[in-house]
Each structure stands twice: as C-alpha cells, then as structure tokens.
mmCIF file of C-alpha atoms and ligand atoms in Angstrom:
data_model
loop_
_atom_site.group_PDB
_atom_site.id
_atom_site.type_symbol
_atom_site.label_atom_id
_atom_site.label_comp_id
_atom_site.label_asym_id
_atom_site.label_seq_id
_atom_site.Cartn_x
_atom_site.Cartn_y
_atom_site.Cartn_z
ATOM 1 C CA MET A 1 -15.461 7.205 158.987
ATOM 2 C CA MET A 2 -16.144 5.220 155.859
ATOM 3 C CA ASN A 3 -13.009 4.046 154.063
ATOM 4 C CA LEU A 4 -12.721 3.980 150.291
ATOM 5 C CA PHE A 5 -13.486 0.276 149.947
ATOM 6 C CA GLN A 6 -16.639 0.606 152.051
ATOM 7 C CA PHE A 7 -17.640 3.552 149.901
ATOM 8 C CA TRP A 8 -17.200 1.517 146.678
ATOM 9 C CA ARG A 9 -19.101 -1.397 148.185
ATOM 10 C CA LYS A 10 -21.936 0.890 149.211
ATOM 11 C CA LYS A 11 -22.074 2.432 145.781
ATOM 12 C CA GLY A 12 -22.062 -1.095 144.331
ATOM 13 C CA LYS A 13 -19.503 -0.238 141.711
ATOM 14 C CA SER A 14 -15.832 0.476 141.403
ATOM 15 C CA PRO A 15 -14.180 3.669 140.341
ATOM 16 C CA GLN A 16 -12.920 3.860 136.789
ATOM 17 C CA THR A 17 -10.144 6.355 136.999
ATOM 18 C CA THR A 18 -8.180 5.478 133.869
ATOM 19 C CA GLU A 19 -8.451 3.455 130.753
ATOM 20 C CA LEU A 20 -7.091 -0.040 130.459
ATOM 21 C CA SER A 21 -4.385 -0.339 127.866
ATOM 22 C CA THR A 22 -4.376 -3.398 125.637
ATOM 23 C CA ASP A 23 -0.561 -3.287 125.476
ATOM 24 C CA ASN A 24 0.416 -4.415 128.926
ATOM 25 C CA ILE A 25 -2.052 -7.095 129.948
ATOM 26 C CA PRO A 26 -0.541 -9.526 132.479
ATOM 27 C CA LYS A 27 -0.055 -12.916 130.908
ATOM 28 C CA HIS A 28 -0.737 -14.913 134.059
ATOM 29 C CA VAL A 29 -3.171 -13.766 136.758
ATOM 30 C CA ALA A 30 -3.576 -15.818 139.925
ATOM 31 C CA ILE A 31 -6.427 -15.262 142.380
ATOM 32 C CA ILE A 32 -6.880 -16.168 146.031
ATOM 33 C CA MET A 33 -10.665 -16.227 146.157
ATOM 34 C CA ASP A 34 -11.362 -15.336 149.772
ATOM 35 C CA GLY A 35 -14.409 -14.100 151.640
ATOM 36 C CA ASN A 36 -17.176 -16.508 150.574
ATOM 37 C CA GLY A 37 -18.041 -17.331 154.167
ATOM 38 C CA ARG A 38 -18.092 -13.714 155.335
ATOM 39 C CA TRP A 39 -20.173 -12.693 152.344
ATOM 40 C CA ALA A 40 -22.774 -15.302 153.305
ATOM 41 C CA ARG A 41 -22.650 -14.405 157.000
ATOM 42 C CA ARG A 42 -23.246 -10.763 156.212
ATOM 43 C CA LEU A 43 -26.476 -11.798 154.505
ATOM 44 C CA GLY A 44 -27.409 -14.231 157.288
ATOM 45 C CA LEU A 45 -26.940 -17.206 154.947
ATOM 46 C CA PRO A 46 -25.069 -20.530 155.374
ATOM 47 C CA ARG A 47 -21.403 -20.545 154.311
ATOM 48 C CA ILE A 48 -22.115 -22.911 151.425
ATOM 49 C CA VAL A 49 -24.317 -20.273 149.814
ATOM 50 C CA GLY A 50 -21.204 -18.107 149.823
ATOM 51 C CA HIS A 51 -19.248 -20.838 148.061
ATOM 52 C CA ARG A 52 -21.989 -21.319 145.464
ATOM 53 C CA ASN A 53 -21.959 -17.597 144.752
ATOM 54 C CA GLY A 54 -18.168 -17.842 144.674
ATOM 55 C CA MET A 55 -18.632 -20.303 141.840
ATOM 56 C CA LYS A 56 -20.631 -17.696 139.947
ATOM 57 C CA ALA A 57 -17.774 -15.254 140.439
ATOM 58 C CA VAL A 58 -15.423 -17.894 138.965
ATOM 59 C CA LYS A 59 -17.514 -17.786 135.810
ATOM 60 C CA ARG A 60 -17.462 -13.957 135.689
ATOM 61 C CA ALA A 61 -13.708 -13.819 136.287
ATOM 62 C CA THR A 62 -13.065 -16.443 133.597
ATOM 63 C CA ILE A 63 -15.132 -14.678 130.957
ATOM 64 C CA ALA A 64 -13.581 -11.322 131.851
ATOM 65 C CA ALA A 65 -10.021 -12.705 131.881
ATOM 66 C CA ASP A 66 -10.611 -14.135 128.433
ATOM 67 C CA GLU A 67 -12.021 -10.847 127.140
ATOM 68 C CA PHE A 68 -9.119 -8.848 128.559
ATOM 69 C CA GLY A 69 -6.611 -11.110 126.806
ATOM 70 C CA ILE A 70 -5.120 -12.772 129.898
ATOM 71 C CA LYS A 71 -3.475 -16.056 128.873
ATOM 72 C CA VAL A 72 -3.516 -17.967 132.166
ATOM 73 C CA LEU A 73 -5.944 -17.618 135.071
ATOM 74 C CA THR A 74 -5.023 -19.664 138.137
ATOM 75 C CA LEU A 75 -7.718 -19.888 140.812
ATOM 76 C CA TYR A 76 -7.011 -21.093 144.358
ATOM 77 C CA ALA A 77 -10.120 -23.206 144.896
ATOM 78 C CA PHE A 78 -8.982 -25.512 147.732
ATOM 79 C CA SER A 79 -5.781 -25.549 149.753
ATOM 80 C CA THR A 80 -4.017 -28.441 151.470
ATOM 81 C CA GLU A 81 -5.075 -26.749 154.728
ATOM 82 C CA ASN A 82 -8.780 -26.501 153.812
ATOM 83 C CA TRP A 83 -9.329 -30.141 154.908
ATOM 84 C CA LYS A 84 -9.420 -28.721 158.462
ATOM 85 C CA ARG A 85 -12.871 -27.269 157.751
ATOM 86 C CA PRO A 86 -16.086 -29.038 158.818
ATOM 87 C CA LYS A 87 -16.765 -32.215 156.810
ATOM 88 C CA ASP A 88 -19.975 -30.825 155.273
ATOM 89 C CA GLU A 89 -18.194 -27.751 153.974
ATOM 90 C CA VAL A 90 -15.326 -29.802 152.532
ATOM 91 C CA GLU A 91 -17.815 -32.103 150.802
ATOM 92 C CA PHE A 92 -19.627 -29.121 149.368
ATOM 93 C CA LEU A 93 -16.401 -27.571 148.098
ATOM 94 C CA MET A 94 -15.463 -30.898 146.501
ATOM 95 C CA SER A 95 -18.789 -30.974 144.677
ATOM 96 C CA LEU A 96 -18.353 -27.502 143.185
ATOM 97 C CA PRO A 97 -15.982 -28.351 140.309
ATOM 98 C CA GLN A 98 -18.516 -30.924 139.139
ATOM 99 C CA GLU A 99 -21.390 -28.471 139.451
ATOM 100 C CA PHE A 100 -19.438 -25.705 137.753
ATOM 101 C CA LEU A 101 -18.347 -27.896 134.853
ATOM 102 C CA ALA A 102 -21.843 -29.348 134.374
ATOM 103 C CA LEU A 103 -23.087 -25.797 133.950
ATOM 104 C CA GLU A 104 -20.192 -24.190 132.115
ATOM 105 C CA LEU A 105 -18.059 -26.739 130.264
ATOM 106 C CA GLU A 106 -19.865 -26.362 126.939
ATOM 107 C CA GLU A 107 -19.405 -22.594 127.001
ATOM 108 C CA LEU A 108 -15.756 -22.972 128.024
ATOM 109 C CA ILE A 109 -15.218 -25.295 125.062
ATOM 110 C CA GLN A 110 -16.967 -22.813 122.779
ATOM 111 C CA LYS A 111 -14.696 -20.055 124.076
ATOM 112 C CA ASN A 112 -11.585 -22.148 123.353
ATOM 113 C CA VAL A 113 -10.673 -22.265 127.075
ATOM 114 C CA GLN A 114 -8.245 -24.957 128.191
ATOM 115 C CA VAL A 115 -9.060 -26.316 131.662
ATOM 116 C CA ARG A 116 -6.205 -27.491 133.861
ATOM 117 C CA MET A 117 -5.832 -28.563 137.468
ATOM 118 C CA MET A 118 -2.845 -28.359 139.762
ATOM 119 C CA GLY A 119 -2.536 -29.765 143.251
ATOM 120 C CA HIS A 120 -2.095 -32.992 145.144
ATOM 121 C CA THR A 121 -4.985 -34.451 143.271
ATOM 122 C CA GLU A 122 -4.497 -38.003 144.538
ATOM 123 C CA ASP A 123 -6.259 -36.991 147.794
ATOM 124 C CA LEU A 124 -9.370 -35.656 146.040
ATOM 125 C CA PRO A 125 -12.623 -37.647 145.906
ATOM 126 C CA GLN A 126 -13.099 -39.711 142.750
ATOM 127 C CA HIS A 127 -16.118 -37.679 141.582
ATOM 128 C CA THR A 128 -14.094 -34.442 141.725
ATOM 129 C CA ILE A 129 -11.172 -35.975 139.831
ATOM 130 C CA LYS A 130 -13.526 -37.496 137.248
ATOM 131 C CA ALA A 131 -15.262 -34.167 136.540
ATOM 132 C CA MET A 132 -11.950 -32.334 136.273
ATOM 133 C CA GLU A 133 -10.359 -35.011 134.097
ATOM 134 C CA GLU A 134 -13.266 -34.940 131.703
ATOM 135 C CA ALA A 135 -12.961 -31.150 131.375
ATOM 136 C CA ILE A 136 -9.176 -31.368 130.986
ATOM 137 C CA SER A 137 -9.426 -34.008 128.326
ATOM 138 C CA ARG A 138 -12.220 -32.260 126.392
ATOM 139 C CA THR A 139 -10.342 -28.954 126.350
ATOM 140 C CA LYS A 140 -6.743 -30.146 126.023
ATOM 141 C CA ASP A 141 -6.396 -28.990 122.411
ATOM 142 C CA ASN A 142 -7.953 -25.572 123.038
ATOM 143 C CA THR A 143 -5.599 -22.695 122.468
ATOM 144 C CA GLY A 144 -7.332 -19.846 124.321
ATOM 145 C CA LEU A 145 -7.302 -18.913 128.009
ATOM 146 C CA ILE A 146 -5.774 -21.532 130.315
ATOM 147 C CA LEU A 147 -8.109 -21.870 133.299
ATOM 148 C CA ASN A 148 -5.973 -23.506 135.957
ATOM 149 C CA PHE A 149 -7.752 -24.692 139.113
ATOM 150 C CA ALA A 150 -5.546 -25.064 142.174
ATOM 151 C CA LEU A 151 -7.301 -27.906 143.971
ATOM 152 C CA ASN A 152 -5.798 -29.378 147.103
ATOM 153 C CA TYR A 153 -2.825 -27.188 146.347
ATOM 154 C CA GLY A 154 -0.175 -26.268 148.900
ATOM 155 C CA SER A 155 3.022 -24.543 147.957
ATOM 156 C CA ARG A 156 5.122 -25.970 150.786
ATOM 157 C CA ARG A 157 4.093 -29.499 149.870
ATOM 158 C CA GLU A 158 4.762 -28.726 146.196
ATOM 159 C CA ILE A 159 8.288 -27.502 146.999
ATOM 160 C CA THR A 160 8.930 -30.412 149.372
ATOM 161 C CA GLU A 161 7.907 -32.952 146.731
ATOM 162 C CA CYS A 162 10.079 -31.211 144.164
ATOM 163 C CA LEU A 163 13.048 -31.399 146.570
ATOM 164 C CA ARG A 164 12.343 -35.069 147.141
ATOM 165 C CA ASP A 165 12.429 -35.768 143.388
ATOM 166 C CA ILE A 166 15.656 -33.856 142.905
ATOM 167 C CA THR A 167 17.351 -35.556 145.867
ATOM 168 C CA ARG A 168 16.329 -38.945 144.522
ATOM 169 C CA LYS A 169 18.161 -38.097 141.291
ATOM 170 C CA VAL A 170 21.217 -37.040 143.276
ATOM 171 C CA ALA A 171 21.084 -40.230 145.360
ATOM 172 C CA ALA A 172 20.803 -42.321 142.196
ATOM 173 C CA GLY A 173 23.901 -40.588 140.828
ATOM 174 C CA GLU A 174 21.954 -39.144 137.871
ATOM 175 C CA ILE A 175 22.954 -35.600 138.796
ATOM 176 C CA SER A 176 25.312 -33.977 141.271
ATOM 177 C CA PRO A 177 24.213 -31.242 143.746
ATOM 178 C CA GLU A 178 26.058 -28.677 141.587
ATOM 179 C CA ASP A 179 23.747 -29.509 138.676
ATOM 180 C CA ILE A 180 20.701 -28.258 140.597
ATOM 181 C CA THR A 181 19.497 -25.013 139.063
ATOM 182 C CA GLU A 182 16.577 -22.663 139.561
ATOM 183 C CA ASP A 183 15.223 -23.879 136.223
ATOM 184 C CA MET A 184 15.304 -27.436 137.508
ATOM 185 C CA VAL A 185 13.265 -26.445 140.561
ATOM 186 C CA GLN A 186 10.895 -24.380 138.415
ATOM 187 C CA SER A 187 10.227 -27.316 136.145
ATOM 188 C CA GLY A 188 9.720 -29.653 139.092
ATOM 189 C CA LEU A 189 6.833 -27.593 140.451
ATOM 190 C CA LEU A 190 3.156 -28.119 139.681
ATOM 191 C CA THR A 191 3.233 -25.015 137.496
ATOM 192 C CA ALA A 192 5.837 -26.551 135.159
ATOM 193 C CA GLY A 193 5.362 -25.124 131.683
ATOM 194 C CA LEU A 194 3.431 -22.064 132.882
ATOM 195 C CA SER A 195 5.009 -18.675 133.327
ATOM 196 C CA ASP A 196 4.982 -17.202 136.839
ATOM 197 C CA PRO A 197 1.957 -15.088 137.773
ATOM 198 C CA ASP A 198 2.447 -11.469 136.763
ATOM 199 C CA LEU A 199 -0.415 -10.361 138.966
ATOM 200 C CA LEU A 200 -1.727 -11.934 142.141
ATOM 201 C CA ILE A 201 -5.155 -10.845 143.361
ATOM 202 C CA ARG A 202 -6.570 -11.614 146.799
ATOM 203 C CA THR A 203 -10.116 -10.738 147.757
ATOM 204 C CA GLY A 204 -11.564 -10.705 151.264
ATOM 205 C CA GLY A 205 -9.289 -8.136 152.881
ATOM 206 C CA GLU A 206 -6.552 -10.439 154.202
ATOM 207 C CA LEU A 207 -2.991 -9.487 153.272
ATOM 208 C CA ARG A 208 -1.257 -12.839 153.071
ATOM 209 C CA LEU A 209 -0.337 -15.623 150.643
ATOM 210 C CA SER A 210 -1.753 -18.584 152.592
ATOM 211 C CA ASN A 211 0.666 -21.137 151.123
ATOM 212 C CA PHE A 212 -0.128 -20.147 147.533
ATOM 213 C CA MET A 213 2.591 -20.190 144.859
ATOM 214 C CA LEU A 214 5.389 -19.139 147.223
ATOM 215 C CA TRP A 215 8.139 -19.746 144.675
ATOM 216 C CA GLN A 216 6.205 -18.520 141.654
ATOM 217 C CA THR A 217 5.137 -15.159 143.125
ATOM 218 C CA ALA A 218 8.712 -13.977 143.802
ATOM 219 C CA TYR A 219 8.207 -11.088 141.371
ATOM 220 C CA SER A 220 4.428 -10.981 141.007
ATOM 221 C CA GLU A 221 2.589 -7.727 141.521
ATOM 222 C CA PHE A 222 0.023 -8.007 144.320
ATOM 223 C CA TRP A 223 -3.432 -6.460 144.353
ATOM 224 C CA PHE A 224 -5.595 -6.800 147.430
ATOM 225 C CA THR A 225 -9.221 -5.841 147.810
ATOM 226 C CA GLU A 226 -11.635 -5.901 150.710
ATOM 227 C CA LEU A 227 -14.374 -7.082 148.386
ATOM 228 C CA TYR A 228 -15.602 -10.566 149.164
ATOM 229 C CA TRP A 229 -15.052 -13.072 146.358
ATOM 230 C CA PRO A 230 -18.774 -13.502 145.479
ATOM 231 C CA GLU A 231 -18.866 -9.749 144.785
ATOM 232 C CA PHE A 232 -15.937 -9.874 142.379
ATOM 233 C CA GLY A 233 -16.646 -9.190 138.739
ATOM 234 C CA ARG A 234 -15.359 -7.836 135.476
ATOM 235 C CA GLU A 235 -15.007 -4.243 136.711
ATOM 236 C CA HIS A 236 -12.872 -5.315 139.670
ATOM 237 C CA LEU A 237 -10.599 -7.346 137.447
ATOM 238 C CA ARG A 238 -10.351 -4.334 135.179
ATOM 239 C CA GLU A 239 -9.480 -2.171 138.172
ATOM 240 C CA ALA A 240 -6.731 -4.618 139.200
ATOM 241 C CA LEU A 241 -5.344 -4.614 135.647
ATOM 242 C CA ILE A 242 -5.290 -0.817 135.543
ATOM 243 C CA GLU A 243 -3.384 -0.770 138.823
ATOM 244 C CA TYR A 244 -1.014 -3.431 137.441
ATOM 245 C CA GLN A 245 -0.336 -1.217 134.431
ATOM 246 C CA ARG A 246 0.657 1.637 136.753
ATOM 247 C CA ARG A 247 3.382 -0.459 138.379
ATOM 248 C CA THR A 248 6.998 -0.539 137.253
ATOM 249 C CA ARG A 249 8.426 -4.034 137.406
ATOM 250 C CA ARG A 250 12.144 -3.989 138.061
ATOM 251 C CA TYR A 251 12.866 -7.590 139.123
ATOM 252 C CA GLY A 252 15.498 -6.292 141.494
ATOM 253 C CA GLY A 253 17.142 -4.142 138.819
ATOM 254 C CA LEU A 254 16.753 -0.483 137.994
ATOM 255 C CA SER A 255 14.083 0.988 135.784
HETATM 256 C C1 LIG B 1 -12.152 -18.967 150.853
HETATM 257 O O1 LIG B 1 -13.211 -18.249 151.383
HETATM 258 C C2 LIG B 1 -12.660 -19.751 149.759
HETATM 259 C C3 LIG B 1 -12.505 -21.087 149.624
HETATM 260 C C4 LIG B 1 -11.747 -21.935 150.555
HETATM 261 C C5 LIG B 1 -13.139 -21.782 148.520
HETATM 262 C C6 LIG B 1 -13.037 -21.091 147.235
HETATM 263 C C7 LIG B 1 -13.933 -21.745 146.282
HETATM 264 C C8 LIG B 1 -14.699 -21.080 145.405
HETATM 265 C C9 LIG B 1 -14.661 -19.633 145.252
HETATM 266 C C10 LIG B 1 -15.582 -21.786 144.470
HETATM 267 C C11 LIG B 1 -14.747 -22.638 143.584
HETATM 268 C C12 LIG B 1 -15.438 -22.975 142.395
HETATM 269 C C13 LIG B 1 -15.004 -23.896 141.534
HETATM 270 C C14 LIG B 1 -15.662 -23.989 140.246
HETATM 271 C C15 LIG B 1 -13.911 -24.835 141.831
HETATM 272 P P1 LIG B 1 -13.677 -18.544 152.854
HETATM 273 O O2 LIG B 1 -14.800 -19.497 152.808
HETATM 274 O O3 LIG B 1 -12.517 -18.961 153.672
HETATM 275 O O4 LIG B 1 -14.197 -17.143 153.280
HETATM 276 P P2 LIG B 1 -14.164 -16.538 154.745
HETATM 277 O O5 LIG B 1 -12.718 -16.195 155.026
HETATM 278 O O6 LIG B 1 -15.012 -15.341 154.595
HETATM 279 O O7 LIG B 1 -14.718 -17.560 155.673
#
C-alpha cells in the first residue's frame, strides 16, 4: 500500500493543511541534504547529476528561507566522512561551491545574503576555499539571511578541537577546570556567534544526525522527509515550518 510520502511524491506536490504564521518562524534552520545519489539512480542518471540538481535545490531553499524570514540557514554540504567516497565524486562535490557561487553570488548579494562557511576548511582544495572566501568577503557586511555552508564539517572533530583548545588553556594555567562552562564550549565551536538550530530538516528518508551539530541540536525540533534533496523546494520548507509551529518547545521544562 502506498504510504503518505509516496502519495505526495506521486502527486508532485505537498499537502497544505494549515497556514504558516509569520509570528513563530524558526531563527536558525539547518538541513542535512540527503538523497542526491538515490534521486539520480531512480532516473538512471550518474550520481553527480543528483548533486548538480542538489545545487539547484540549495538555491530554492535559500530563496525560500529568505522569503519566510529565517535568519540563518545552515546546509550540510560535505562531511568529514564524505572523503570516503570515490575520488571523482569528491572532486565534483568540491567543485560545486565554485559553480554555485559563479551562478548565484550576484543575486545573493542583491538579496543582502551573508555567505559563511564552517568546517575544517584547511583540508579543502584551494579552488573551493578561494570561491568561498570571495563570497564570504563580498557579503560580509550584508545584514539579511546568513547562508552557512557546512563544508568538511564533522561535529565530533569540532568538539574534540574545542576540548583541545580548552585543555591547552588549563595546562597553561590561564583557567582552572572549574572555570569551564557550557558557554565556553559553545563559543569554542564552529558555530560560535550563531544561535543553535531551532529546526533541523533531513531529506532522503534516513532518521539520523550523521555527525551534524551534535551539541547544537540538543533542543532542535527535527523534521524528516522521504523526499530526495533535489526534489526539495519552497513548499516543503513551508510544510516543515508549519509542522515546527505545531510543536511545543519545553527545553526540559513544563509548558
Ligand atoms: C548526500 O546525498 C549529499 C551530499 C553528500 C552532498 C550534498 C551536496 C549538495 C546538495 C550540493 C551542495 C551545493 C553547494 C552549493 C555546496 P547522497 O549523495 O549521499 O545521497 P544518497 O544517500 O542518495 O546516495
């Protein structure tokens, strides 16, 4: 029997059960963009075609996030584990930020979007870093949507490096172990200065975090969809926001 997701996919559109309120828009939305490869395979196409269409979905999600009034959109574009993929695929993924920015940077500037990057960027190829740095520098004074690309990002490595920095300070006698606070850890992470994601979206049907923002998602609301990332668009983001607005966030307290 066809499940609801398969029904929506077949219909080619999502249900619109309620209206989106402008009052309770999540400030920070983070997305695990999964399913590019399966999308391509379903159409009998090479995986890289899936990634290129994933790039188009990045554009749609960015424009929609901006229109909905989201302040920060963090996109998991490449994980510290993705190096295990075939060399050709890794090279293609590393060329996508450049391709995306060549196509879209002017419009992002026009829309007052501020581009950022978080991850262990020292391992990235020079051409990827150069394209990202140019976009970061050209948009640094923009005050609209923060478009934060997680590139070569891994939460365990992020936390480990943060621990290393804090322990160095302890070893140097600058602080004592009792001085270590949650705020100190928070500000030692790659997301320093950004609020935690209010809403985490994962496409592609898998129900896991895959080493993404393990600390920061402690109280995020999760929204999973079986849609493949290249299929994701404005209406799906809207659907996720409507579902977010139905949730009661208690942060461990009582409502
Ligand atoms: C996971 O899907 C997706 C990735 C590892 C890459 C995500 C990258 C993009 C969506 C494009 C990024 C664009 C820019 C501008 C940086 P998968 O390939 O693992 O899918 P599968 O599970 O179906 O194989």
